[in-house]
Every structure is written in structure tokens, then in C-alpha cells.
Short mmCIF file of C-alpha atoms in Angstrom, two decimals:
data_model
loop_
_atom_site.label_atom_id
_atom_site.label_comp_id
_atom_site.label_asym_id
_atom_site.label_seq_id
_atom_site.Cartn_x
_atom_site.Cartn_y
_atom_site.Cartn_z
CA MET A 1 94.38 2.27 86.70
CA ARG A 2 95.07 -0.05 89.26
CA THR A 3 98.26 -1.97 89.26
CA PRO A 4 98.85 -5.53 87.69
CA ILE A 5 99.95 -6.77 91.11
CA THR A 6 97.21 -7.52 93.32
CA SER A 7 96.64 -8.59 96.90
CA VAL A 8 95.33 -12.16 97.48
CA ASP A 9 95.02 -13.62 100.93
CA GLY A 10 97.73 -11.39 102.01
CA ARG A 11 100.22 -12.08 98.93
CA TRP A 12 101.24 -9.86 96.08
CA VAL A 13 100.40 -11.93 93.09
CA LEU A 14 100.85 -10.73 89.18
CA PRO A 15 100.49 -12.59 85.90
CA GLY A 16 103.15 -14.48 84.45
CA VAL A 17 105.45 -12.42 82.60
CA ALA A 18 105.77 -13.30 78.65
CA ASN A 19 109.71 -13.65 77.56
CA LEU A 20 109.33 -12.60 74.00
CA HIS A 21 112.74 -13.39 72.42
CA SER A 22 115.13 -16.15 73.54
CA HIS A 23 118.01 -18.12 71.82
CA ALA A 24 118.29 -20.75 74.42
CA PHE A 25 122.01 -21.86 73.31
CA GLN A 26 123.45 -18.63 74.09
CA ARG A 27 122.78 -18.86 77.77
CA ALA A 28 126.06 -21.02 77.67
CA MET A 29 128.12 -18.29 76.39
CA ALA A 30 126.89 -15.30 79.12
CA GLY A 31 129.93 -14.04 80.14
CA LEU A 32 132.22 -15.39 77.53
CA ALA A 33 132.17 -12.66 75.23
CA GLU A 34 133.34 -9.88 77.42
CA ARG A 35 137.12 -9.80 75.89
CA MET A 36 138.04 -7.50 73.47
CA THR A 37 138.80 -9.05 70.06
CA HIS A 38 139.38 -6.12 67.96
CA PRO A 39 139.65 -2.28 68.70
CA SER A 40 136.24 -1.51 67.50
CA ASP A 41 134.14 -4.64 69.35
CA SER A 42 130.95 -4.77 68.12
CA PHE A 43 127.78 -6.76 67.58
CA TRP A 44 129.64 -8.07 64.49
CA THR A 45 132.66 -9.36 66.41
CA TRP A 46 130.39 -10.68 69.05
CA ARG A 47 128.74 -12.87 66.54
CA GLU A 48 132.35 -14.66 65.81
CA THR A 49 132.18 -15.81 69.32
CA MET A 50 128.57 -17.13 69.02
CA TYR A 51 129.44 -19.15 65.86
CA ARG A 52 131.83 -20.87 67.79
CA MET A 53 130.01 -21.86 70.93
CA ALA A 54 126.95 -22.76 68.50
CA ALA A 55 129.08 -25.31 66.64
CA ARG A 56 129.66 -27.63 69.79
CA PHE A 57 125.89 -28.09 70.34
CA ASP A 58 123.92 -31.22 69.85
CA PRO A 59 120.24 -32.24 70.97
CA ASP A 60 121.46 -33.48 74.28
CA ALA A 61 123.37 -30.38 75.06
CA LEU A 62 120.93 -28.21 73.61
CA HIS A 63 118.49 -29.86 76.18
CA ALA A 64 120.53 -29.50 79.31
CA VAL A 65 121.04 -25.72 78.64
CA ALA A 66 117.64 -24.77 77.94
CA ALA A 67 116.51 -26.54 80.81
CA GLN A 68 118.70 -24.67 83.06
CA LEU A 69 117.58 -21.54 81.62
CA TYR A 70 113.78 -21.94 81.50
CA ALA A 71 114.08 -23.11 85.22
CA GLU A 72 115.93 -19.60 85.91
CA MET A 73 113.05 -17.98 83.75
CA LEU A 74 110.45 -19.57 85.86
CA GLU A 75 112.37 -18.50 89.02
CA ALA A 76 112.42 -14.95 87.96
CA GLY A 77 108.47 -14.41 86.97
CA TYR A 78 108.59 -15.33 83.27
CA THR A 79 105.90 -18.16 82.61
CA THR A 80 106.01 -17.93 78.74
CA VAL A 81 108.98 -18.00 76.28
CA CYS A 82 109.26 -17.20 72.73
CA GLU A 83 111.97 -19.23 71.64
CA PHE A 84 113.53 -18.08 68.22
CA HIS A 85 115.23 -21.39 66.96
CA TYR A 86 117.75 -21.49 64.45
CA LEU A 87 120.34 -24.33 65.37
CA HIS A 88 118.84 -26.83 63.35
CA HIS A 89 121.58 -29.18 61.88
CA ALA A 90 124.51 -30.69 62.78
CA PRO A 91 127.50 -28.54 62.81
CA ASP A 92 128.25 -29.59 58.99
CA GLY A 93 124.71 -28.57 57.84
CA ARG A 94 123.41 -32.10 57.52
CA PRO A 95 120.16 -32.40 59.03
CA TYR A 96 119.89 -35.34 61.79
CA ASP A 97 118.08 -38.37 61.39
CA ASP A 98 115.17 -36.59 62.65
CA PRO A 99 115.18 -33.15 61.15
CA ALA A 100 113.36 -31.97 64.10
CA ALA A 101 115.68 -33.29 66.65
CA MET A 102 116.80 -29.58 68.00
CA SER A 103 113.24 -28.46 68.13
CA ARG A 104 112.29 -31.51 70.01
CA ALA A 105 115.07 -30.80 72.51
CA LEU A 106 113.60 -27.57 73.34
CA ILE A 107 110.07 -28.76 73.79
CA ALA A 108 111.36 -31.52 76.02
CA ALA A 109 113.13 -28.76 78.18
CA ALA A 110 109.92 -26.56 78.12
CA ARG A 111 107.88 -29.72 79.20
CA GLU A 112 110.40 -30.86 81.90
CA THR A 113 110.68 -27.47 83.63
CA GLY A 114 106.92 -26.48 83.09
CA ILE A 115 107.16 -23.20 81.23
CA ARG A 116 104.85 -22.33 77.98
CA LEU A 117 106.69 -22.39 74.66
CA THR A 118 106.31 -20.40 71.85
CA LEU A 119 108.98 -22.16 69.35
CA LEU A 120 109.53 -20.23 66.86
CA PRO A 121 111.65 -22.32 64.17
CA VAL A 122 113.84 -20.00 61.79
CA LEU A 123 113.60 -19.52 58.34
CA TYR A 124 117.72 -18.46 57.71
CA MET A 125 118.97 -19.00 53.93
CA THR A 126 121.33 -16.17 52.79
CA GLY A 127 124.33 -14.25 54.41
CA GLY A 128 123.23 -10.97 53.71
CA PHE A 129 120.98 -8.63 51.57
CA ASP A 130 122.89 -9.58 48.32
CA GLY A 131 121.82 -13.04 48.36
CA ARG A 132 125.33 -14.70 49.14
CA PRO A 133 125.29 -18.29 50.41
CA LEU A 134 125.38 -19.27 54.07
CA ASN A 135 129.05 -19.59 55.19
CA ASP A 136 130.43 -22.81 56.86
CA ARG A 137 129.62 -21.11 60.26
CA GLN A 138 125.77 -20.44 59.23
CA ARG A 139 125.39 -24.04 57.46
CA ARG A 140 123.81 -25.57 60.61
CA PHE A 141 120.94 -22.80 60.32
CA GLY A 142 119.97 -22.82 56.99
CA HIS A 143 116.91 -24.34 55.01
CA ALA A 144 115.24 -24.10 51.65
CA VAL A 145 111.58 -23.05 51.87
CA ASP A 146 110.26 -26.38 51.36
CA ALA A 147 112.39 -28.30 54.03
CA TRP A 148 111.59 -25.63 56.22
CA LEU A 149 107.72 -25.77 55.70
CA ARG A 150 107.81 -29.56 56.18
CA LEU A 151 109.58 -28.84 59.46
CA PHE A 152 107.15 -26.04 60.73
CA GLU A 153 104.03 -28.54 59.44
CA THR A 154 105.62 -31.27 61.91
CA LEU A 155 106.09 -29.35 64.95
CA HIS A 156 102.77 -27.41 64.28
CA ARG A 157 100.84 -30.59 64.37
CA GLU A 158 102.42 -31.10 68.03
CA GLN A 159 100.89 -28.01 69.52
CA ASP A 160 98.70 -28.43 72.97
CA ASP A 161 98.07 -25.76 75.82
CA MET A 162 101.39 -25.61 76.51
CA LEU A 163 102.94 -25.60 73.14
CA ARG A 164 102.55 -22.96 70.05
CA VAL A 165 104.54 -22.94 67.06
CA GLY A 166 104.81 -19.94 64.76
CA CYS A 167 107.26 -18.65 62.32
CA ALA A 168 110.62 -16.64 62.79
CA LEU A 169 112.12 -15.26 59.67
CA HIS A 170 115.49 -14.47 60.95
CA SER A 171 116.00 -10.94 59.41
CA LEU A 172 115.30 -9.61 55.80
CA ARG A 173 119.02 -10.06 55.23
CA ALA A 174 118.60 -13.72 55.64
CA VAL A 175 115.38 -14.33 53.93
CA PRO A 176 114.81 -13.50 50.06
CA PRO A 177 112.00 -11.44 49.31
CA GLU A 178 110.43 -14.47 46.88
CA ALA A 179 111.07 -16.90 50.06
CA MET A 180 109.51 -14.82 52.57
CA THR A 181 106.43 -14.60 50.25
CA THR A 182 106.02 -18.27 49.67
CA ALA A 183 106.95 -19.09 53.47
CA LEU A 184 103.79 -16.42 54.58
CA ALA A 185 101.58 -17.97 52.38
CA ALA A 186 101.89 -21.23 53.33
CA LEU A 187 101.44 -20.61 57.25
CA PRO A 188 97.85 -21.06 59.27
CA ARG A 189 96.19 -17.66 59.67
CA ASP A 190 96.60 -17.73 62.95
CA ALA A 191 100.21 -18.50 63.08
CA ARG A 192 102.58 -15.72 64.86
CA ILE A 193 105.49 -14.14 62.87
CA HIS A 194 108.73 -12.86 64.34
CA ILE A 195 111.65 -11.28 62.68
CA HIS A 196 114.93 -10.04 63.79
CA ILE A 197 114.76 -6.17 61.99
CA ALA A 198 116.62 -2.67 62.23
CA GLU A 199 119.27 -4.15 65.03
CA GLN A 200 122.33 -2.37 63.70
CA ILE A 201 123.17 0.41 61.60
CA GLY A 202 124.82 -1.51 59.29
CA GLU A 203 121.93 -3.40 58.60
CA VAL A 204 119.77 -0.29 57.79
CA GLN A 205 122.71 0.80 55.52
CA ASP A 206 122.65 -2.43 53.48
CA SER A 207 119.08 -2.69 53.43
CA LEU A 208 119.20 0.99 51.74
CA ALA A 209 121.93 0.19 49.40
CA ILE A 210 120.59 -2.92 48.15
CA ARG A 211 116.67 -2.57 48.56
CA GLY A 212 116.47 1.08 48.42
CA ASP A 213 114.67 1.32 51.77
CA ARG A 214 115.25 1.18 55.28
CA PRO A 215 114.24 -2.70 56.73
CA VAL A 216 111.16 -1.59 58.69
CA ARG A 217 109.88 0.66 55.69
CA TRP A 218 110.30 -2.16 53.26
CA LEU A 219 108.76 -4.73 55.28
CA LEU A 220 105.83 -2.61 55.70
CA ASP A 221 105.59 -2.11 52.20
CA HIS A 222 106.05 -5.76 51.19
CA ALA A 223 104.36 -7.63 53.91
CA GLU A 224 100.92 -7.91 55.27
CA VAL A 225 102.39 -6.73 58.74
CA ASP A 226 99.61 -6.87 61.44
CA ALA A 227 99.08 -8.05 64.89
CA ARG A 228 100.16 -11.63 64.56
CA TRP A 229 104.17 -9.73 63.79
CA THR A 230 106.58 -9.57 66.31
CA LEU A 231 109.37 -6.75 65.24
CA VAL A 232 112.48 -8.20 67.43
CA HIS A 233 114.57 -4.85 68.10
CA ALA A 234 113.58 -2.48 65.74
CA THR A 235 116.01 -0.09 67.26
CA HIS A 236 116.86 2.21 64.26
CA LEU A 237 113.59 3.72 63.23
CA GLU A 238 112.65 7.01 61.55
CA VAL A 239 109.03 8.53 62.39
CA ASP A 240 107.04 6.97 59.79
CA GLU A 241 108.22 3.70 60.85
CA ILE A 242 107.35 4.08 64.21
CA VAL A 243 103.99 5.13 63.24
CA GLY A 244 103.59 2.32 60.72
CA ILE A 245 104.21 -0.53 63.34
CA ALA A 246 101.58 1.00 65.49
CA ASP A 247 98.90 1.19 62.94
CA ARG A 248 99.44 -2.08 61.70
CA GLY A 249 99.20 -3.49 65.23
CA ALA A 250 102.77 -5.21 65.41
CA THR A 251 104.42 -5.52 68.35
CA VAL A 252 107.93 -4.75 69.27
CA ALA A 253 110.02 -7.06 71.46
CA ILE A 254 112.68 -4.93 73.25
CA CYS A 255 115.76 -6.72 74.62
CA PRO A 256 117.34 -3.73 76.61
CA THR A 257 119.96 -6.09 78.44
CA THR A 258 121.27 -7.68 75.29
CA GLU A 259 120.80 -4.60 73.37
CA ALA A 260 123.20 -2.75 75.80
CA ASN A 261 125.62 -5.58 75.91
CA LEU A 262 125.93 -5.68 72.23
CA GLY A 263 126.01 -2.10 71.69
CA ASP A 264 122.82 -1.92 69.61
CA GLY A 265 121.38 1.50 70.27
CA LEU A 266 117.94 2.70 72.16
CA PHE A 267 114.86 1.77 71.07
CA PRO A 268 112.29 5.28 70.77
CA LEU A 269 110.12 4.01 73.55
CA ARG A 270 108.49 7.29 74.11
CA ASP A 271 107.64 7.94 70.48
CA HIS A 272 106.71 4.33 70.18
CA LEU A 273 104.19 4.92 73.21
CA ASP A 274 102.77 7.84 71.96
CA ALA A 275 101.98 6.48 68.50
CA GLY A 276 99.82 3.94 70.44
CA GLY A 277 102.45 1.18 69.68
CA ALA A 278 102.67 -2.50 71.79
CA TRP A 279 105.94 -3.70 72.92
CA GLY A 280 107.21 -6.37 75.22
CA ILE A 281 110.73 -7.58 76.72
CA GLY A 282 112.65 -10.59 75.89
CA SER A 283 115.80 -11.57 77.50
CA ASP A 284 117.67 -12.69 74.13
CA SER A 285 121.10 -13.85 74.66
CA HIS A 286 120.34 -14.54 78.42
CA ILE A 287 123.08 -12.34 79.79
CA SER A 288 120.59 -11.49 82.31
CA VAL A 289 117.36 -13.79 83.10
CA SER A 290 115.06 -11.47 85.13
CA PRO A 291 112.03 -9.54 83.69
CA VAL A 292 112.95 -7.08 86.68
CA GLU A 293 116.09 -6.07 85.04
CA GLU A 294 114.80 -6.10 81.58
CA LEU A 295 111.87 -3.66 82.60
CA ARG A 296 114.20 -1.45 84.73
CA TRP A 297 116.78 -0.87 81.85
CA LEU A 298 113.98 -0.35 79.46
CA GLU A 299 113.07 2.82 81.56
CA TYR A 300 116.33 3.97 82.72
CA GLY A 301 117.82 3.90 78.99
CA GLN A 302 115.20 6.20 78.13
CA ARG A 303 115.99 8.40 81.00
CA LEU A 304 119.84 8.54 80.18
CA ALA A 305 119.09 9.26 76.87
CA THR A 306 116.27 12.25 77.51
CA LYS A 307 117.84 13.38 80.88
CA HIS A 308 114.12 13.32 82.19
CA ARG A 309 112.93 10.63 84.80
CA ASN A 310 109.55 8.54 84.54
CA ILE A 311 109.30 8.12 80.99
CA VAL A 312 106.63 5.55 80.44
CA ALA A 313 104.37 7.09 83.08
CA THR A 314 101.80 9.23 81.75
CA GLU A 315 98.81 11.26 83.89
CA ALA A 316 96.78 8.32 83.44
CA MET A 317 99.21 5.64 84.82
CA PRO A 318 101.60 7.89 87.03
CA SER A 319 103.29 4.78 88.19
CA VAL A 320 106.34 3.53 86.02
CA GLY A 321 105.98 0.19 87.45
CA ASP A 322 102.41 -0.46 86.77
CA ALA A 323 102.82 1.12 83.14
CA LEU A 324 105.50 -1.51 82.37
CA LEU A 325 103.85 -4.54 83.74
CA ARG A 326 100.52 -3.24 81.77
CA GLY A 327 102.70 -2.93 78.61
CA VAL A 328 104.11 -6.75 78.75
CA GLN A 329 100.68 -7.72 79.81
CA ALA A 330 98.83 -6.32 76.85
CA SER A 331 101.23 -7.61 74.23
CA ALA A 332 101.49 -11.48 75.52
CA GLU A 333 98.60 -12.93 73.56
CA ALA A 334 99.48 -11.46 70.37
CA SER A 335 103.37 -12.34 70.07
CA THR A 336 102.91 -15.62 72.08
CA GLY A 337 99.79 -17.18 70.61
CA PHE A 338 98.80 -18.18 73.99
CA ALA A 339 95.19 -16.66 74.37
CA SER A 340 94.73 -14.70 77.70
CA ALA A 341 92.05 -17.48 78.75
CA THR A 342 94.60 -20.14 78.49
CA THR A 343 97.03 -18.05 80.80
CA ALA A 344 94.48 -16.72 83.18
CA GLY A 345 95.78 -19.00 85.83
CA ASP A 346 99.48 -18.59 85.31
CA ALA A 347 100.65 -16.70 88.33
CA VAL A 348 103.75 -15.00 90.38
CA VAL A 349 103.65 -14.48 94.01
CA LEU A 350 106.06 -12.27 95.55
CA ASP A 351 107.95 -12.31 99.13
CA GLY A 352 105.74 -10.35 100.92
CA ASP A 353 107.97 -10.55 104.00
CA ALA A 354 111.17 -9.32 101.76
CA PRO A 355 112.58 -5.90 103.06
CA GLN A 356 112.03 -4.46 99.91
CA LEU A 357 108.27 -4.81 100.26
CA VAL A 358 107.60 -3.81 104.08
CA GLY A 359 104.70 -1.53 103.93
CA ALA A 360 103.59 -1.83 100.18
CA THR A 361 100.52 -0.58 98.94
CA PRO A 362 98.70 -1.75 95.64
CA GLU A 363 99.74 1.86 94.36
CA ASP A 364 103.61 1.20 95.11
CA ILE A 365 104.00 -2.41 94.91
CA ALA A 366 104.92 -2.43 91.04
CA ASP A 367 107.31 0.13 91.26
CA ARG A 368 108.90 -1.56 94.60
CA TRP A 369 109.21 -4.84 92.93
CA ILE A 370 111.13 -3.74 89.77
CA PHE A 371 113.07 -0.39 91.10
CA SER A 372 114.11 -1.61 94.95
CA GLY A 373 117.09 -3.72 94.53
CA ASN A 374 118.48 -6.96 93.14
CA ARG A 375 117.11 -9.84 96.08
CA PRO A 376 115.06 -11.82 94.00
CA LEU A 377 111.66 -11.21 95.43
CA VAL A 378 109.75 -14.15 93.45
CA ARG A 379 108.34 -17.02 96.08
CA THR A 380 105.95 -19.26 94.17
CA VAL A 381 105.26 -19.77 90.13
CA THR A 382 102.06 -21.71 88.93
CA VAL A 383 101.63 -22.51 85.57
CA ASN A 384 98.92 -24.17 84.18
CA GLY A 385 97.63 -25.23 87.48
CA ARG A 386 101.02 -26.58 88.29
CA GLU A 387 103.30 -25.25 90.97
CA VAL A 388 106.71 -25.17 89.12
CA VAL A 389 108.34 -22.64 91.84
CA ALA A 390 108.34 -22.89 95.46
CA ASP A 391 110.41 -21.14 97.98
CA GLY A 392 112.03 -19.29 95.24
CA ARG A 393 113.51 -22.57 93.80
CA HIS A 394 112.36 -24.33 90.59
CA ARG A 395 111.03 -27.79 91.92
CA ASP A 396 113.70 -29.63 89.97
CA ARG A 397 116.46 -27.14 90.19
CA ASP A 398 119.30 -29.60 91.56
CA ALA A 399 118.89 -32.19 88.93
CA ILE A 400 118.51 -29.87 86.23
CA ALA A 401 121.58 -27.97 87.29
CA ALA A 402 123.86 -30.79 87.63
CA ARG A 403 123.03 -31.89 83.74
CA TYR A 404 123.89 -28.17 82.81
CA ALA A 405 127.16 -28.46 84.68
CA ALA A 406 127.99 -31.69 82.70
CA ALA A 407 126.81 -30.34 79.42
CA MET A 408 128.74 -27.09 80.10
CA ARG A 409 132.05 -28.91 80.60
CA GLY A 410 131.61 -30.78 77.52
CA LEU A 411 130.98 -27.51 75.45
CA LEU A 412 133.83 -25.60 77.15
CA ALA A 413 136.11 -28.64 76.14
CA GLY A 414 135.11 -28.34 72.58
#
């Protein structure tokens, strides 16, 4: 099979990459959670830092941070982003006068920067599998099902060629079974559905203790999981769960840099591929905003775990780079909701004059882009027929960066 990167008029061109999992506000805390707060620091202690940052946002700050992030994504080669959005209300939990104000801030940032957006308003109701209420730090995330459905319907009416609106269930621990059933039954049949699941061993243990089964197994047995579903992380799986995900046609969104940063663990990629499973990548907490780094560390993590090389390659596709790019291409439509015919004109052009690409051929260009260093190689990005990146710079980089800097000063002073 040929590489997804093609030579057009002497330039190396690849389709835009879909980023399947983003929490835009967390771009503001990248690098600010790397100090020890507990002898056994983990995801759960990191979450306390995240709560403190989340409490400082309003719609203007969210717009500024998201625009900066989305411009960075475009410069790196992402052309579509799935925004897993749970920062809905004011910090005290009261809805804004416009209950969709925070969602509209994200839409405005996407439209300003020119990235395709799959907005996934999150249903978030409880603080654990035991059904305990949301705590004070989580209150601004929460909805009752009827209020969440009103938000979804409001946003869904605004879909166009650059915007899709789907559903995010925060996690099984945050959405009781009856609420999940009610929400899913009310969705349009073409709505994409994303959910955090099996990210942490503690989550798996709680699910076993309270629901009597592992999270993915429980979901497969209690929901009509199919190709509309994207399971985010799904790090801790047993063989029957891997096979079940693949058989249902669901996609797994793997976020290697965030999963490494949080100490989550390694997704069983080779077993998933052998089962015929679909997968994509996400930058999640945005400690890195680079499809190259996500793809590189997806492969490297597997090499470290197995002590072998070239894990995603096969006899039919011996190039690791080709296999990685084919994987993210194959899952994009199912996860984002944007038909391939709609995104066919989205393109990323690499810097053919870069030292890393001297003498590149169709057989090695994907490997050289992903595995030959850290110099950014994206020169031009076109989305929906508009050039949004030229000479490696977003068209509005300076204005967006200035607004981001002002917003960050306010957030850090909070």
C-alpha cells in the first residue's frame, strides 16, 4: 500500500490529521503540574491542579486560550479537533445567561482560526460510581439530563461544513446508567458519542466493586456501542474487551503524551490492531500539540513495553510511518462526523527543503516526517479551501498570541 503522503508539483502533501480528544482550557496549565504535591503523585493529584485552573475561566478567557491552541494545532498539521467540553457554567455552578456561552466561545475560536470542530458537550452528573454528588470544584461541569439535552439541541442546530456537534459522556463514574440510557435515546442517529473509559486502574477497581464488571465490558453489555462511538484512553483492557471494541466497530482515541504525563499506562495497541480495531490520536491536556509526537510516542511506548521495534508495521505495510498515518486517516470520519468527501480538500504541505527530507521518496517520506527529529516541517495548511497556515505560521498568529498572553496573565493572577 502507498504512503498517505503524496508528491504534488514537487511538494509532499498529506491529508489533514484529526485530533480526536481535546480539553482546550488545559492548554493554559501545560507545564504547571510538574511539581510534587504528594509522595505518590498520580492522575488523581494532577486533577486537583486542573480543578484550580478550571475555576478561573470565563468565556473570554476560554476563547483566547482555545484560539491559541487551535492555531498551534493547525501549524502542527491537525485540521479537525474533537473538543470534549465540560467547562459549562460559572465557577459557582450557576448557568450563564446564555447556557451555551462557554460552548460558543469554543465555536468562535474554531471559526476564527479556521479549524474544523467537532464539539462534544459533556454530560457530567456524579462524582463517582457510587452516585455521590459533584463536589464544589466539579459543580460548574454538571447538568441534569434535560438541561444537557437542551444544550445539545441548541448547539446541534448550528452545524455546518466546519462544525459538528456530538455527545460526550464524561465517564461511567460521572453518568448513572439510567441517565446514560435517556440521553443516548434522545440523540440523532448520526451523532458521534465519546466517553472517557478505563483510563486509570482505580477506575477499573471501582467499577468492579460497584457495577460488578470492568468499565469497557460493562459498557459493551449495556449500550449499543457501534462505529459512532469513540472510547477515549481505554488503557486497561482484557482480551475480551479488546475483541469487543473491535467487533462493534468503535474507535479508541489514544493520547500518548498525556497518558505518559499522567502515568496512566500503555494501551495494548498490537492486540487491538490484531483484532482489527480502529484507533486515532488526541492531544488531550496539550502538554504537546503535535501529531508527530503523539504518533512517535505511540510507537515508542509499544517498543519499550515489548522490547521490539516497528510494532505497528506489517508485512503488507512495512513502513511504520505509513501504518500510523493510515490508522489516523481510517478513523477520522467515524469519530469526528465529518464525511471524507467534506474533508477531501483539507491538506498539509511539508517543507520539502528541510534537511530531514532531503532525498525523500514515497517509500520513506512518512517515516522521515515522524521519526527524523523535532524541527516543525509543516509549511502550508488548507482547510475547507482556505489557506490558514503559510510558511509555517498561522495567518493570525500574532494577534491570537497577544490575546492569549493577556488571558494567561489574568488566569495566573487568579
